[in-house]
Coordinates of C-alpha atoms and ligand atoms in Angstrom, one line a residue:
Chain A
M1 CA -21.0 5.6 -0.5
A2 CA -21.2 1.9 -1.4
M3 CA -24.8 0.9 -1.5
T4 CA -25.7 -1.7 1.0
Y5 CA -28.6 -4.0 0.6
S6 CA -30.3 -5.8 3.4
E7 CA -29.7 -9.5 4.0
K8 CA -33.2 -10.2 2.7
V9 CA -32.6 -8.3 -0.5
R10 CA -29.3 -10.1 -1.0
D11 CA -31.0 -13.4 -0.5
H12 CA -33.8 -12.7 -3.0
F13 CA -31.3 -11.3 -5.4
A14 CA -29.0 -14.3 -5.2
H15 CA -31.8 -16.8 -5.1
P16 CA -34.8 -15.2 -6.8
R17 CA -38.1 -17.1 -6.3
N18 CA -40.4 -17.8 -9.2
V19 CA -38.2 -16.8 -12.1
G20 CA -39.6 -17.9 -15.4
T21 CA -42.6 -17.6 -17.7
I22 CA -46.0 -19.3 -17.7
E23 CA -46.9 -20.6 -21.1
D24 CA -50.7 -20.5 -20.7
A25 CA -50.8 -17.5 -18.3
D26 CA -54.2 -15.9 -17.5
G27 CA -52.6 -12.5 -17.2
V28 CA -49.3 -11.0 -18.4
G29 CA -48.0 -7.5 -17.5
E30 CA -44.9 -5.8 -18.7
V31 CA -43.7 -2.4 -17.2
G32 CA -40.6 -0.2 -17.3
N33 CA -38.4 0.4 -20.3
A34 CA -34.8 -0.5 -21.2
V35 CA -33.8 3.1 -21.6
C36 CA -34.3 3.6 -17.9
G37 CA -32.6 0.4 -17.0
D38 CA -35.4 -1.7 -15.5
I39 CA -38.0 -3.9 -17.2
M40 CA -40.3 -6.3 -15.4
K41 CA -42.6 -8.9 -16.9
M42 CA -45.1 -10.7 -14.7
Y43 CA -47.1 -13.9 -15.5
L44 CA -50.1 -14.9 -13.5
K45 CA -52.1 -18.1 -13.4
I46 CA -55.6 -17.4 -11.9
D47 CA -58.1 -20.0 -10.8
D48 CA -61.4 -19.1 -9.2
G49 CA -60.3 -15.6 -8.4
I50 CA -57.1 -16.9 -6.7
I51 CA -53.6 -16.4 -8.0
T52 CA -52.3 -20.0 -8.1
D53 CA -49.0 -19.2 -9.7
A54 CA -46.9 -16.1 -10.4
K55 CA -43.6 -15.9 -12.3
F56 CA -41.4 -13.1 -13.5
N57 CA -38.6 -12.1 -15.9
T58 CA -36.7 -9.0 -15.0
F59 CA -34.0 -6.9 -16.7
G60 CA -32.7 -4.7 -14.0
C61 CA -30.6 -4.0 -11.0
G62 CA -30.4 -6.0 -7.8
A63 CA -33.3 -4.1 -6.3
A64 CA -35.5 -4.7 -9.3
I65 CA -34.8 -8.5 -9.2
A66 CA -35.3 -8.7 -5.5
T67 CA -38.6 -6.8 -5.5
S68 CA -39.9 -8.9 -8.4
S69 CA -39.1 -12.0 -6.5
M70 CA -40.7 -10.8 -3.3
A71 CA -43.8 -9.5 -5.1
T72 CA -44.5 -12.9 -6.7
E73 CA -44.1 -14.5 -3.2
M74 CA -46.5 -12.0 -1.7
I75 CA -49.3 -12.5 -4.2
R76 CA -49.2 -16.3 -4.7
G77 CA -52.3 -17.9 -3.1
K78 CA -53.9 -14.5 -2.7
R79 CA -57.3 -13.4 -4.1
I80 CA -57.2 -10.9 -6.9
E81 CA -58.7 -8.2 -4.7
E82 CA -56.0 -8.6 -2.2
A83 CA -53.2 -8.7 -4.8
E84 CA -54.4 -5.5 -6.3
K85 CA -53.8 -3.8 -3.0
L86 CA -50.1 -4.7 -3.1
T87 CA -48.0 -1.6 -2.7
N88 CA -44.3 -1.1 -3.4
K89 CA -44.1 0.1 0.2
A90 CA -45.3 -3.3 1.4
V91 CA -42.8 -5.1 -0.9
V92 CA -39.9 -2.9 0.4
E93 CA -40.9 -3.5 4.0
A94 CA -41.0 -7.2 3.4
L95 CA -37.4 -6.9 2.1
D96 CA -36.3 -5.0 5.3
G97 CA -35.9 -1.8 3.2
L98 CA -34.0 -0.6 0.2
P99 CA -31.4 2.2 -0.1
P100 CA -33.3 5.5 -0.9
V101 CA -31.9 5.8 -4.4
K102 CA -33.4 2.4 -5.2
L103 CA -37.0 3.0 -4.2
H104 CA -37.9 3.9 -7.7
C105 CA -37.0 0.4 -8.8
S106 CA -39.5 -1.1 -6.4
V107 CA -42.4 0.8 -7.9
L108 CA -42.1 -1.5 -10.9
A109 CA -43.1 -4.6 -8.9
E110 CA -46.3 -3.0 -7.9
E111 CA -47.0 -1.8 -11.4
A112 CA -46.2 -5.2 -12.9
V113 CA -48.7 -6.9 -10.7
R114 CA -51.4 -4.4 -11.5
A115 CA -50.6 -4.7 -15.2
A116 CA -50.9 -8.4 -15.2
L117 CA -54.2 -8.3 -13.3
E118 CA -55.5 -5.7 -15.7
D119 CA -54.6 -8.0 -18.6
Y120 CA -56.5 -10.8 -16.9
R121 CA -59.5 -8.6 -16.4
S122 CA -59.6 -7.4 -19.9
R123 CA -59.4 -11.0 -21.2
N124 CA -62.2 -12.0 -18.9
G125 CA -64.6 -9.1 -19.5
N126 CA -63.7 -7.3 -16.4
R127 CA -65.1 -9.9 -14.0
S128 CA -63.1 -10.4 -10.9
G129 CA -63.2 -14.2 -11.1
T130 CA -63.9 -17.1 -13.4
Chain B
M1 CA 0.2 -8.8 -3.6
S2 CA -3.2 -9.8 -4.8
T3 CA -5.6 -9.9 -1.9
E4 CA -6.7 -13.5 -1.3
K5 CA -10.2 -12.5 -0.2
Y6 CA -11.2 -11.3 -3.6
V7 CA -10.3 -11.3 -7.2
Y8 CA -9.8 -7.6 -7.5
M9 CA -10.4 -6.4 -11.0
D10 CA -11.2 -2.8 -10.1
Q11 CA -7.8 -1.1 -10.1
A12 CA -9.1 1.9 -11.9
A13 CA -11.4 2.6 -9.0
T14 CA -8.5 2.4 -6.5
T15 CA -5.5 0.2 -5.7
R16 CA -4.0 -1.5 -2.7
I17 CA -1.2 0.6 -1.3
S18 CA 2.2 -1.0 -2.1
D19 CA 4.4 -2.3 0.7
R20 CA 7.1 0.1 -0.4
A21 CA 4.8 3.1 -0.2
L22 CA 3.5 2.1 3.1
R23 CA 7.1 1.7 4.5
A24 CA 7.9 5.2 3.2
M25 CA 4.9 6.6 5.0
M26 CA 5.4 5.1 8.5
P27 CA 8.3 7.2 9.7
C28 CA 6.4 10.3 8.8
F29 CA 3.8 9.4 11.4
T30 CA 6.2 8.4 14.1
E31 CA 9.7 10.0 13.7
D32 CA 9.4 12.8 11.1
F33 CA 6.1 13.9 12.5
G34 CA 6.8 17.6 12.8
N35 CA 5.0 20.4 11.0
P36 CA 7.0 21.2 7.9
S37 CA 6.5 24.9 8.6
S38 CA 8.2 24.7 12.1
L39 CA 11.7 26.0 12.5
H40 CA 13.0 23.2 14.8
G41 CA 14.6 19.9 13.8
A42 CA 11.3 17.9 13.8
G43 CA 9.8 20.5 11.4
R44 CA 12.9 20.5 9.2
D45 CA 12.8 16.7 8.9
A46 CA 9.2 16.8 7.8
E47 CA 9.9 19.6 5.4
A48 CA 12.7 17.6 3.9
A49 CA 10.4 14.6 3.5
V50 CA 7.9 16.8 1.6
E51 CA 10.5 18.5 -0.6
Q52 CA 12.3 15.3 -1.4
A53 CA 8.9 13.8 -2.5
R54 CA 8.2 16.8 -4.6
A55 CA 11.5 16.5 -6.4
R56 CA 11.1 12.8 -7.0
I57 CA 7.6 13.2 -8.3
A58 CA 8.7 16.1 -10.6
A59 CA 11.6 14.0 -12.0
C60 CA 9.1 11.3 -13.0
F61 CA 7.5 13.7 -15.4
H62 CA 10.5 15.8 -16.5
A63 CA 9.1 18.7 -14.5
E64 CA 10.7 21.1 -12.0
P65 CA 10.0 20.6 -8.2
S66 CA 8.6 24.1 -8.1
E67 CA 6.0 23.1 -10.6
I68 CA 4.4 20.5 -8.4
F69 CA 1.6 21.5 -6.0
F70 CA 0.3 18.8 -3.6
T71 CA -3.5 18.5 -3.3
S72 CA -6.0 16.1 -1.7
G73 CA -6.3 14.2 -4.9
G74 CA -7.3 14.2 -8.5
S75 CA -10.7 15.9 -8.1
E76 CA -9.2 18.9 -6.2
A77 CA -6.4 19.2 -8.8
D78 CA -9.0 19.2 -11.6
N79 CA -11.2 21.8 -9.9
W80 CA -8.2 24.0 -9.1
A81 CA -6.7 24.0 -12.6
I82 CA -10.0 24.6 -14.4
R83 CA -11.4 27.2 -12.2
Q84 CA -8.3 29.2 -11.9
A85 CA -7.4 28.9 -15.6
A86 CA -10.9 30.1 -16.4
A87 CA -10.4 33.1 -14.1
L88 CA -7.1 33.9 -15.8
G89 CA -8.8 33.8 -19.1
A90 CA -11.7 36.0 -17.9
K91 CA -9.3 38.7 -16.9
K92 CA -8.4 39.0 -20.6
G93 CA -12.0 38.7 -21.7
K94 CA -11.6 35.0 -22.7
R95 CA -14.7 33.1 -21.6
H96 CA -14.6 30.0 -23.8
L97 CA -13.5 26.5 -22.5
I98 CA -13.0 23.3 -24.5
S99 CA -13.1 19.8 -23.1
S100 CA -14.3 16.4 -24.2
A101 CA -17.7 14.7 -23.7
F102 CA -16.4 11.9 -21.6
E103 CA -14.3 13.6 -18.9
H104 CA -14.4 12.6 -15.3
H105 CA -17.2 14.4 -13.3
A106 CA -14.5 16.3 -11.5
V107 CA -13.9 18.1 -14.8
L108 CA -17.4 18.1 -16.3
H109 CA -19.2 19.3 -13.1
T110 CA -16.6 22.1 -12.7
L111 CA -17.3 23.1 -16.3
E112 CA -21.0 23.1 -15.6
A113 CA -20.5 25.3 -12.6
L114 CA -18.5 27.7 -14.8
E115 CA -21.2 27.7 -17.4
K116 CA -23.6 29.1 -14.8
D117 CA -21.0 31.8 -14.2
G118 CA -21.2 32.8 -17.8
F119 CA -18.5 30.8 -19.5
E120 CA -19.2 29.0 -22.7
V121 CA -18.2 25.3 -22.9
T122 CA -17.5 23.2 -26.0
L123 CA -17.3 19.5 -25.5
L124 CA -15.4 17.7 -28.3
P125 CA -17.0 14.4 -29.5
V126 CA -15.1 11.2 -28.7
H127 CA -16.6 9.1 -31.4
E128 CA -17.3 5.4 -31.3
N129 CA -13.7 4.5 -30.5
G130 CA -13.5 6.8 -27.6
L131 CA -10.8 9.1 -29.1
V132 CA -10.7 12.9 -29.5
R133 CA -9.7 14.0 -32.9
P134 CA -7.0 16.8 -33.0
E135 CA -8.5 18.4 -36.1
E136 CA -11.8 18.8 -34.2
L137 CA -9.9 20.6 -31.4
E138 CA -8.3 22.8 -34.0
A139 CA -11.7 23.7 -35.5
A140 CA -13.2 24.4 -32.0
L141 CA -10.5 26.8 -30.9
R142 CA -11.6 30.5 -30.8
E143 CA -10.0 33.8 -30.2
D144 CA -11.6 33.8 -26.7
T145 CA -10.7 30.2 -25.7
A146 CA -9.1 30.4 -22.3
L147 CA -8.5 26.7 -21.7
V148 CA -8.5 23.2 -23.2
T149 CA -8.8 20.3 -20.8
V150 CA -8.8 16.7 -22.2
M151 CA -8.0 13.7 -20.1
Y152 CA -5.0 11.5 -20.9
V153 CA -6.7 8.2 -20.3
N154 CA -10.5 7.7 -19.9
N155 CA -11.3 6.0 -16.6
E156 CA -14.1 3.9 -18.0
V157 CA -13.0 2.7 -21.4
G158 CA -9.2 3.2 -21.0
T159 CA -8.7 5.0 -24.3
V160 CA -5.4 7.0 -24.6
Q161 CA -5.9 10.5 -26.1
P162 CA -3.4 12.1 -28.4
V163 CA -2.2 14.4 -25.7
E164 CA 1.0 15.5 -27.3
E165 CA -0.8 16.6 -30.4
L166 CA -3.6 18.3 -28.6
G167 CA -1.0 20.1 -26.5
R168 CA 1.0 21.2 -29.6
I169 CA -2.2 22.7 -31.1
C170 CA -2.9 24.6 -27.9
R171 CA 0.7 25.8 -27.6
E172 CA 0.7 27.1 -31.2
K173 CA -2.5 29.1 -30.5
G174 CA -1.3 30.3 -27.1
V175 CA -4.2 28.5 -25.2
L176 CA -3.6 26.8 -21.9
F177 CA -3.7 23.0 -22.0
H178 CA -4.7 21.0 -18.9
T179 CA -4.9 17.2 -18.9
D180 CA -6.3 14.9 -16.2
T181 CA -3.6 12.2 -16.0
V182 CA -5.2 10.4 -13.0
Q183 CA -5.6 7.1 -15.0
A184 CA -2.3 7.5 -16.9
A185 CA 0.3 8.4 -14.3
G186 CA 2.3 5.4 -13.1
H187 CA 1.0 3.4 -16.1
L188 CA 2.3 5.3 -19.1
P189 CA 5.4 7.5 -19.5
I190 CA 4.5 11.2 -19.2
D191 CA 6.9 14.0 -20.2
V192 CA 5.3 17.4 -19.6
K193 CA 7.8 19.2 -21.9
A194 CA 7.8 16.8 -24.8
Q195 CA 4.0 16.4 -24.6
N196 CA 3.3 20.2 -24.4
I197 CA 1.4 19.9 -21.1
D198 CA 0.7 23.1 -19.2
M199 CA -1.1 21.6 -16.3
M200 CA -1.9 18.1 -15.2
S201 CA -3.8 16.4 -12.4
L202 CA -2.5 13.4 -10.5
S203 CA -4.0 11.1 -7.8
A204 CA -1.8 8.7 -5.8
H205 CA -4.4 6.0 -5.0
K206 CA -4.6 4.9 -8.7
F207 CA -0.9 3.8 -8.7
H208 CA -0.7 2.0 -5.4
G209 CA -0.2 5.1 -3.3
P210 CA -2.5 6.3 -0.4
K211 CA -5.9 7.8 -0.9
G212 CA -6.6 11.5 -0.4
V213 CA -3.4 12.8 -1.9
G214 CA -2.6 14.0 -5.4
A215 CA -0.9 16.9 -7.1
L216 CA -1.3 19.6 -9.8
Y217 CA 1.5 20.2 -12.1
V218 CA 1.6 23.9 -13.2
R219 CA 4.2 24.9 -15.8
K220 CA 6.5 27.7 -14.6
G221 CA 5.3 31.1 -15.7
I222 CA 1.6 30.3 -15.5
A223 CA 0.2 32.7 -12.8
L224 CA -2.5 30.3 -11.6
G225 CA -4.6 31.8 -8.8
N226 CA -4.6 30.3 -5.3
L227 CA -6.9 27.4 -4.3
I228 CA -6.9 27.8 -0.5
Y229 CA -5.9 31.0 1.4
G230 CA -4.1 30.7 4.7
G231 CA -0.5 29.9 5.5
G232 CA 2.4 29.8 3.1
Q233 CA 2.2 26.1 2.2
E234 CA 2.6 25.1 -1.4
R235 CA 4.1 28.5 -2.0
G236 CA 1.0 30.2 -0.7
R237 CA -1.2 28.8 -3.3
R238 CA -2.8 25.9 -1.4
A239 CA -2.6 26.6 2.3
G240 CA -2.9 24.0 5.1
T241 CA -0.4 21.8 6.9
E242 CA 0.9 19.2 4.4
N243 CA -0.2 15.6 4.6
V244 CA 3.4 14.5 5.0
P245 CA 2.9 10.7 5.2
A246 CA 0.6 10.7 2.2
I247 CA 3.0 12.8 0.2
A248 CA 5.9 10.6 1.0
G249 CA 3.8 7.5 0.1
M250 CA 2.8 9.1 -3.2
A251 CA 6.4 9.6 -4.3
A252 CA 7.4 6.1 -3.4
A253 CA 4.4 4.6 -5.1
L254 CA 5.0 6.5 -8.3
E255 CA 8.7 5.6 -8.5
E256 CA 7.9 2.0 -7.9
S257 CA 5.1 2.0 -10.5
L258 CA 7.4 3.4 -13.2
E259 CA 10.2 0.8 -12.5
D260 CA 10.2 -1.9 -15.2
R261 CA 7.1 -0.3 -16.6
E262 CA 7.5 -1.8 -20.0
A263 CA 7.8 -5.3 -18.7
K264 CA 4.8 -4.8 -16.4
N265 CA 2.8 -3.4 -19.3
A266 CA 3.7 -6.2 -21.6
R267 CA 2.5 -8.7 -19.0
T268 CA -0.7 -6.8 -18.4
R269 CA -1.3 -6.4 -22.1
A270 CA -1.1 -10.2 -22.5
M271 CA -3.7 -10.6 -19.8
Q272 CA -5.8 -8.0 -21.5
R273 CA -5.6 -10.0 -24.8
R274 CA -6.4 -13.2 -23.1
L275 CA -9.5 -11.9 -21.3
M276 CA -10.7 -9.9 -24.3
D277 CA -10.5 -12.8 -26.7
A278 CA -12.3 -15.2 -24.3
I279 CA -15.0 -12.7 -23.2
L280 CA -15.8 -11.7 -26.7
Q281 CA -16.8 -15.3 -27.3
I282 CA -19.9 -14.7 -25.2
P283 CA -22.6 -14.1 -27.7
C284 CA -23.9 -10.5 -28.3
T285 CA -21.0 -8.9 -26.4
R286 CA -19.1 -5.8 -27.6
L287 CA -15.9 -4.2 -26.5
N288 CA -16.2 -0.5 -25.8
G289 CA -13.5 1.9 -26.8
D290 CA -10.7 1.4 -29.3
R291 CA -9.2 -2.1 -29.3
D292 CA -5.6 -1.0 -29.5
R293 CA -5.4 2.6 -28.3
R294 CA -6.2 1.8 -24.7
V295 CA -4.2 1.2 -21.6
P296 CA -3.1 -2.4 -21.0
G297 CA -5.1 -2.7 -17.8
N298 CA -8.6 -1.8 -19.0
L299 CA -11.4 -3.7 -20.6
N300 CA -15.0 -2.5 -21.0
F301 CA -17.8 -4.6 -22.4
C302 CA -21.5 -4.4 -23.0
F303 CA -23.5 -7.6 -22.7
E304 CA -26.8 -7.2 -24.5
G305 CA -30.0 -8.0 -22.6
I306 CA -28.6 -7.6 -19.1
E307 CA -28.2 -4.7 -16.6
G308 CA -24.8 -3.8 -15.2
E309 CA -25.6 -3.6 -11.5
S310 CA -27.0 -7.1 -11.3
L311 CA -24.0 -8.3 -13.2
L312 CA -21.7 -6.8 -10.7
L313 CA -23.7 -8.2 -7.8
Y314 CA -23.5 -11.7 -9.2
L315 CA -19.8 -11.4 -9.8
D316 CA -19.5 -10.1 -6.2
L317 CA -21.2 -13.3 -5.0
E318 CA -18.4 -15.1 -6.8
G319 CA -15.8 -13.0 -5.0
I320 CA -15.0 -10.9 -8.1
C321 CA -14.7 -7.1 -7.7
A322 CA -15.4 -5.2 -10.9
S323 CA -17.3 -2.1 -11.9
S324 CA -20.0 -0.9 -14.3
G325 CA -21.3 2.3 -15.8
S326 CA -24.9 1.3 -15.2
A327 CA -27.4 3.9 -14.0
C328 CA -28.4 1.8 -11.0
T329 CA -24.9 1.7 -9.6
S330 CA -24.8 5.5 -9.6
G331 CA -28.2 6.2 -8.3
S332 CA -29.4 8.1 -11.4
L333 CA -31.6 7.0 -14.3
E334 CA -29.0 7.8 -16.9
P335 CA -26.4 5.2 -17.8
S336 CA -22.7 6.2 -18.0
H337 CA -22.1 9.5 -19.8
V338 CA -19.0 7.9 -21.1
L339 CA -20.7 5.1 -22.9
L340 CA -23.4 7.5 -24.2
A341 CA -20.6 9.7 -25.5
L342 CA -19.4 6.7 -27.4
G343 CA -22.8 6.6 -29.1
L344 CA -24.1 3.5 -27.4
P345 CA -27.9 3.3 -27.1
A346 CA -29.0 3.7 -23.5
E347 CA -30.4 0.2 -23.3
V348 CA -27.1 -1.3 -24.3
A349 CA -25.1 1.1 -22.1
H350 CA -26.9 -0.2 -19.0
G351 CA -25.2 -3.6 -19.4
S352 CA -21.6 -2.6 -19.2
L353 CA -18.8 -4.2 -17.3
R354 CA -15.4 -2.7 -16.6
L355 CA -12.5 -4.9 -15.7
S356 CA -9.4 -3.1 -14.6
F357 CA -6.2 -4.9 -13.7
D358 CA -2.5 -4.5 -13.4
E359 CA 0.8 -6.3 -12.5
T360 CA -0.6 -7.1 -9.1
N361 CA -3.2 -9.4 -10.7
S362 CA -2.3 -13.0 -11.2
E363 CA -3.2 -15.3 -14.0
A364 CA -5.4 -17.1 -11.5
D365 CA -7.4 -13.9 -11.2
A366 CA -8.0 -14.0 -14.9
D367 CA -8.8 -17.7 -14.8
R368 CA -11.5 -17.1 -12.2
V369 CA -13.1 -14.3 -14.2
L370 CA -13.2 -16.5 -17.3
E371 CA -14.6 -19.4 -15.3
K372 CA -17.4 -17.4 -13.7
L373 CA -18.4 -14.6 -16.1
P374 CA -20.0 -16.6 -18.9
G375 CA -22.3 -18.4 -16.5
V376 CA -23.3 -15.2 -14.8
V377 CA -24.2 -13.5 -18.1
E378 CA -26.1 -16.6 -19.1
R379 CA -28.0 -16.7 -15.9
L380 CA -29.0 -13.0 -16.1
R381 CA -30.0 -13.4 -19.7
S382 CA -32.2 -16.4 -18.8
M383 CA -34.3 -14.1 -16.6
S384 CA -34.3 -11.1 -18.8
P385 CA -37.5 -10.3 -20.8
V386 CA -35.4 -8.0 -23.1
W387 CA -33.0 -10.8 -24.0
K388 CA -35.9 -13.2 -24.6
E389 CA -37.8 -10.9 -26.9
Q390 CA -34.7 -10.2 -29.0
H391 CA -33.6 -13.7 -29.1
A392 CA -36.9 -15.7 -29.1
D393 CA -36.1 -17.5 -32.3
Q394 CA -32.7 -18.6 -31.2
Q395 CA -34.0 -19.7 -27.8
S396 CA -36.8 -21.8 -29.1
F397 CA -34.8 -23.5 -31.9
G398 CA -31.6 -23.7 -29.9
E399 CA -29.7 -22.2 -32.9
K400 CA -26.4 -20.5 -32.5
R401 CA -26.7 -16.9 -31.6
E402 CA -24.7 -14.6 -33.9
Ligands
PLP1 C1 -9.9 10.3 -14.6 C2 -10.1 10.6 -13.2 N1 -10.1 11.9 -12.8 C3 -10.2 12.2 -11.5 C4 -10.5 11.3 -10.5 C5 -10.6 11.7 -9.1 O1 -9.5 11.4 -8.3 P1 -9.6 11.5 -6.7 O2 -10.4 10.3 -6.3 O3 -8.2 11.4 -6.3 O4 -10.2 12.7 -6.3 C6 -10.5 9.9 -10.9 C7 -10.8 8.8 -9.9 O5 -11.9 8.5 -9.7 C8 -10.4 9.6 -12.3 O6 -10.5 8.3 -12.7
ZN2 ZN1 -32.9 -0.4 -10.6

């Protein structure tokens, strides 16, 4: 019953991309809670409606770290409107799948991106770009 | 005997079979391969192998051979003892069962099933140190208590329960006492008579025997009901052709484990001290379970601000095999019921690490853990939002963390 992660998950877990914080982020989103065991915090830099940088901090399992890493990769360079459409399904597919019991951890990545974009919009009077 | 591929610090999960146990098993596959129930020579040889193993195992615990019943392992022995002891009690109108809050799931889930059948279950608290208090057992006993089952050694935190005293209290009140000794057998001396044990569960793969074999000790005179109906094996109580090689391997492994036990334990205890002292130097780290009243080969820590599964995966990348009670390793949202029973908040319980080791681990294994673990903890904390929020001041000023 050992849980096996795909090579891609293992790679993103062992070498997570975009770990860190952005001091002057334009949008920050934090989701999850420590009681459930996974927390994700996403930082976005947005320029002219385009996500120019994305970084994350995650407290969580291997799946949580790998999905955070993959999600930041998938939204960097994207327009806000595109990034908003990111689903956990797309993140999981990009990672070549997750064990079924781990799917709930991947939902956080989608939610963290949404939360950071929401934060950006509320700071900018709900406009989609600056 | 340490496997070169890994540093194996997960001996409480399972162990490598010992060479001696393996050697004891081989002839049972090839020469004494008969069915112990057969009348012919091949059958008689196999039966002799089983009965010899039974006698040798019984002797290790000061029990009679007729009190040992082979099973497929610890879970089966737990299920059998508890279900049938409950049935015995129910015949006399006794439908109350007592256990502890941090038993193995083989016990807890059996009790839950019995609750659905109308039994009432009291779980004794295990307190911050992971120990059941005999006076609390005394207070929990009732006229209609059918069974008390408390594990000898907890599998996650390694704490050693006061079994002899718990057994004495039950004996005085005429209540059956079962103990899951899966994590104790082969590591600590067990005397079923001196320790007032009515029933106990054993599993061979925790003491360098094969997997899928164990035993239930049932004191003479206890009319425990059958587990499996069929042929006359195990005196009719657990039918099915015996797993002769595994049974022979179990006996050999148990005897070997108990040889020079004190010297082995002293050595393992020294490794425990060394690992504990060094690991507790990592900031915001706590030891779970009583410091002294634990088996020599167990350490269990919580590292604040990190999650257990990712800790295990990073250790695995370094070739270190360990275990955790984190939710995400078990596929549930709840962290270990054992750590919660010790009163740890859920967010701390998620970050646990169990190292379990024995005489087959080398000092080099301990060196490797001490070389890699602090860096792994540091790395995970550096990417943890929880850690950063709690320790923002220390981070920015570079001050020492408490
Ligand atoms: C305390 C305890 N009881 C029971 C078991 C189950 O034993 P087995 O794997 O032989 O069924 C284990 C092992 O996981 C254990 O640690
Ligand atoms: Zn998770």
